[in-house]
Short mmCIF file of C-alpha atoms in Angstrom, two decimals:
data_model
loop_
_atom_site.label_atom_id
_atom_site.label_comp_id
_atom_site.label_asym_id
_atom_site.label_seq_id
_atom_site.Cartn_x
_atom_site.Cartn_y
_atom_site.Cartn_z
CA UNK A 1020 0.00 0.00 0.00
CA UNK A 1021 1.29 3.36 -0.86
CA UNK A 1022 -0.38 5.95 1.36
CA UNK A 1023 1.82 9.12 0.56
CA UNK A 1024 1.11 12.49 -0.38
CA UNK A 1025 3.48 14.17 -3.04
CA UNK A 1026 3.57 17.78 -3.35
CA UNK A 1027 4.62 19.11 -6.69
CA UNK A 1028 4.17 22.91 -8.01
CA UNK A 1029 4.70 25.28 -10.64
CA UNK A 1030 6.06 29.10 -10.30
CA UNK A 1031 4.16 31.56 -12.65
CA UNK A 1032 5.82 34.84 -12.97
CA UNK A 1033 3.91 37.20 -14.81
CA UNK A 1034 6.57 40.22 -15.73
CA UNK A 1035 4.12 43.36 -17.26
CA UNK A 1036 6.64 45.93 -19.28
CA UNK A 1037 5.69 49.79 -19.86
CA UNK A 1038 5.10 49.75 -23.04
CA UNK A 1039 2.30 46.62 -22.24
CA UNK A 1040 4.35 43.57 -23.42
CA UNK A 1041 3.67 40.60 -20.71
CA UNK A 1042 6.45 37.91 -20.48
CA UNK A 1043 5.47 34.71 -18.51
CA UNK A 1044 8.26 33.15 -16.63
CA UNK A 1045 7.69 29.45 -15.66
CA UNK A 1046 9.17 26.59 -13.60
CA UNK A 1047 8.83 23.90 -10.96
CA UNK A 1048 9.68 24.23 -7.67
CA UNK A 1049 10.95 21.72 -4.36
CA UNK A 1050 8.65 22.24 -1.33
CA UNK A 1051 11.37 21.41 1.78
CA UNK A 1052 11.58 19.70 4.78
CA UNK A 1053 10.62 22.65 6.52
CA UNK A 1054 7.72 22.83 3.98
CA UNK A 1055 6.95 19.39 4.16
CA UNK A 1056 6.39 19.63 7.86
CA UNK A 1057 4.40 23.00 7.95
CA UNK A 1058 2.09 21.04 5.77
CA UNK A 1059 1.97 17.80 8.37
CA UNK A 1060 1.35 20.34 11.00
CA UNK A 1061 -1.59 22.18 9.42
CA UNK A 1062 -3.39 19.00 7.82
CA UNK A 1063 -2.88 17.21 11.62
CA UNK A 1064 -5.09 21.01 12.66
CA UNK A 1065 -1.93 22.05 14.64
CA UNK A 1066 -3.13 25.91 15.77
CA UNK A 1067 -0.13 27.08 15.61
CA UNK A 1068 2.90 25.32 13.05
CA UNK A 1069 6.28 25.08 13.67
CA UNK A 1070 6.96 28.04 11.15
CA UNK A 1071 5.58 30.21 8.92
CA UNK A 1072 3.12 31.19 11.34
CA UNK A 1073 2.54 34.19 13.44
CA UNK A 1074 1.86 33.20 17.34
CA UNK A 1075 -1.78 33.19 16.12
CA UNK A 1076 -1.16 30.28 13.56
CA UNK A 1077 -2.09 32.93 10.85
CA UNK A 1078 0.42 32.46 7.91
CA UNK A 1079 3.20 35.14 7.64
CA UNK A 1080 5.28 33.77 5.20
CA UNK A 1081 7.13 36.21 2.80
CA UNK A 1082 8.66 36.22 -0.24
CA UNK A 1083 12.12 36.66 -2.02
CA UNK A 1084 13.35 36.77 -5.40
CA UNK A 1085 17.31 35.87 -5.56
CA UNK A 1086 19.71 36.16 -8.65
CA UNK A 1087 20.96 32.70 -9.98
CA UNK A 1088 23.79 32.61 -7.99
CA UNK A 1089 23.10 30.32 -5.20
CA UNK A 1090 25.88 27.94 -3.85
CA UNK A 1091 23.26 25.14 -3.92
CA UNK A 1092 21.13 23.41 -6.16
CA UNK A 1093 17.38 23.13 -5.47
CA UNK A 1094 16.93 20.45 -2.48
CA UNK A 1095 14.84 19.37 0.18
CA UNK A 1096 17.29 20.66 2.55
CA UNK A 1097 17.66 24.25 1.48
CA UNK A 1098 17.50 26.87 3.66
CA UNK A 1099 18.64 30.95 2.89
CA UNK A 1100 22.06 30.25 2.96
CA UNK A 1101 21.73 28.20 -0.35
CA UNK A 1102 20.17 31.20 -2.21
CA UNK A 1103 22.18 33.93 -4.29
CA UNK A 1104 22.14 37.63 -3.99
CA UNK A 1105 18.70 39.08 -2.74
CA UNK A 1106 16.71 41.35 -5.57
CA UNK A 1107 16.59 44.67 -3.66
CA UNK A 1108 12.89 45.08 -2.39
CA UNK A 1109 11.49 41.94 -3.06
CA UNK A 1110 10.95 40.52 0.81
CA UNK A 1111 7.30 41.04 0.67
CA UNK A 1112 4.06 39.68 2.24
CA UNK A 1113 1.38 37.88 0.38
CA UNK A 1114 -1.30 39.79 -1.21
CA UNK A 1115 -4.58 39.75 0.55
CA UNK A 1116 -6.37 36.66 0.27
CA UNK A 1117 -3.18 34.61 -0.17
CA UNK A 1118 -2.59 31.99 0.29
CA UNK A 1119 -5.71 30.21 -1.24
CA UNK A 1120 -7.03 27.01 -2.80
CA UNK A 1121 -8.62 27.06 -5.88
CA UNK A 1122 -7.55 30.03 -6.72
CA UNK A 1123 -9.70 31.97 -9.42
CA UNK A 1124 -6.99 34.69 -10.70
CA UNK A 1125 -6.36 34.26 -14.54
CA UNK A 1126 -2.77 35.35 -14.91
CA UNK A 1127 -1.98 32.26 -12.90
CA UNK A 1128 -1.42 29.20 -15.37
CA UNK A 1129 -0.87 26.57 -12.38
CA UNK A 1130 -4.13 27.02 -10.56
CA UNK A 1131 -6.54 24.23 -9.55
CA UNK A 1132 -8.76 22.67 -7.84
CA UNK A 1133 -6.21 20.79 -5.12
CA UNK A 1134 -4.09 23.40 -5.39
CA UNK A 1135 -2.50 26.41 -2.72
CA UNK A 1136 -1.36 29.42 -4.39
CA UNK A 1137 1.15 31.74 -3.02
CA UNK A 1138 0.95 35.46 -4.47
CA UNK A 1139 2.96 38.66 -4.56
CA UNK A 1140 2.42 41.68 -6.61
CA UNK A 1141 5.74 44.29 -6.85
CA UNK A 1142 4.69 47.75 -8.03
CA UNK A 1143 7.15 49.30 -10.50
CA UNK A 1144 9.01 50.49 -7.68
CA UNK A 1145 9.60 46.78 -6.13
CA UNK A 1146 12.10 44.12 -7.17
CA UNK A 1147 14.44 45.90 -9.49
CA UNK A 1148 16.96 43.05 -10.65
CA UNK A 1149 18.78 42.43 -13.70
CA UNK A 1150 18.97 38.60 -13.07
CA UNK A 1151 15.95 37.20 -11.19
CA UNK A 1152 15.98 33.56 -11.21
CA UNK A 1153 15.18 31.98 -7.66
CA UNK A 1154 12.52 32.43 -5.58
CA UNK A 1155 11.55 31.15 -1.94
CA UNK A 1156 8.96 31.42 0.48
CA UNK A 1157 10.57 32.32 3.96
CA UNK A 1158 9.84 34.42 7.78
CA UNK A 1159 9.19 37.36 8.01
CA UNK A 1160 12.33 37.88 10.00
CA UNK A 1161 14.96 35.69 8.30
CA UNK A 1162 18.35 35.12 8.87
CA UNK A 1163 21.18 33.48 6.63
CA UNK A 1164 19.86 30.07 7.66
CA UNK A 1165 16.64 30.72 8.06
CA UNK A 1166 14.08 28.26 7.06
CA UNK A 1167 12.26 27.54 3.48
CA UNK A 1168 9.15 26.18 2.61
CA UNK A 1169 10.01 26.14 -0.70
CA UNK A 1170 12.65 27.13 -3.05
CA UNK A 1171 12.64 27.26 -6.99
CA UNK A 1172 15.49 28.03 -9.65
CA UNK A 1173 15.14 28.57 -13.54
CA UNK A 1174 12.81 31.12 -14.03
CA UNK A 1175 14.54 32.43 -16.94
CA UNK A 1176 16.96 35.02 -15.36
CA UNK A 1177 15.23 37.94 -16.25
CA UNK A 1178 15.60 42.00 -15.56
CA UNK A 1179 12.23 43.87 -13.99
CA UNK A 1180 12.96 47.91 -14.35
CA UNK A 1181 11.69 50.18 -12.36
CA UNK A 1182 8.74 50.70 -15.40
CA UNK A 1183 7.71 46.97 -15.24
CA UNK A 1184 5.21 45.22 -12.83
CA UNK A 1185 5.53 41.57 -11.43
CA UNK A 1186 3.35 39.30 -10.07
CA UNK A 1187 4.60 35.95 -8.97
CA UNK A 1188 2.27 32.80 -8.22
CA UNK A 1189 3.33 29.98 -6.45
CA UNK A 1190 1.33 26.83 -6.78
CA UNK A 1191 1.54 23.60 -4.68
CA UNK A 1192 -0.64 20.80 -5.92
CA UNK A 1193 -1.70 17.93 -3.25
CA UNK A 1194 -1.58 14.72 -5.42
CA UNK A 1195 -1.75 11.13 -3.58
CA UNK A 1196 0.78 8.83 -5.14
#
């Protein structure tokens, strides 16, 4: 008998240029250890997980875009210290309503039904990099070893100016194996 879940996901970033060009940016993405067991904690009804939580149990999770850099490839283990150079600006709080299941936004190509979507809008004034390529999900507060519940690499290593918009989805999909 085989009685696992597997959790598998897909980054959508959604780059918006001035002059109204919209490049998608796609790629999979490792939930961690740390992930793994913030899930076990809030599908056992835990109140309050281990991290990613706020003393409340409310989710306060943030995100951070990272230039390709890293010392580490993308593993189960990861943690900050495996990342590259931070994109100035990009540490940011979900957008209201996120994170959500089933989410109903169309700019996100890795929605569904059994699936939790992380999302981030950066104004034009947000996130200026020349090489974005990694992306995480991390505390509010983190530190150089801080932990992940997910990390992702490849998205294409692209350049957001300060006259381009982003929005970044990230999707975890729930599938028993």
């Amino acid at each position: 008998m085989n009685d696992t879940i597997k959790v598998t996901g897909k980054i959508c970033a959604v780059l918006t240029r001035a002059d109204g060009r919209v490049e998608t940016h796609e790629t999979t993405n490792t939930v961690t250890n740390d992930g793994d067991l913030y899930y076990a904690e809030r599908g056992a009804g835990q109140a309050v997980p281990t991290d990613f939580t706020n003393t409340s149990g409310t989710f306060d999770g943030i995100m951070e875009l990272y230039t390709a850099t890293g010392s580490g490839a993308v593993a189960k283990a990861n943690d900050r210290s495996d990342l590259g150079t931070l994109t100035t600006d990009s540490a940011k709080a979900m957008d209201s309503g996120y994170p959500k299941v089933n989410d109903l936004d169309s700019g996100n190509s890795g929605k569904g039904t059994d699936v939790v979507t992380y999302k981030v809008s950066y104004t034009t004034a947000e996130a200026i990099g020349s090489d974005i390529d990694d992306v995480c999900i991390t505390n509010p507060s983190p530190g150089s070893s801080e932990n992940l519940l997910f990390h992702a690499a490849g998205l294409g290593t692209f350049a957001k100016t300060s006259s381009d918009t982003l929005v970044v989805y990230i999707n975890h999909t729930f599938n028993g194996t």
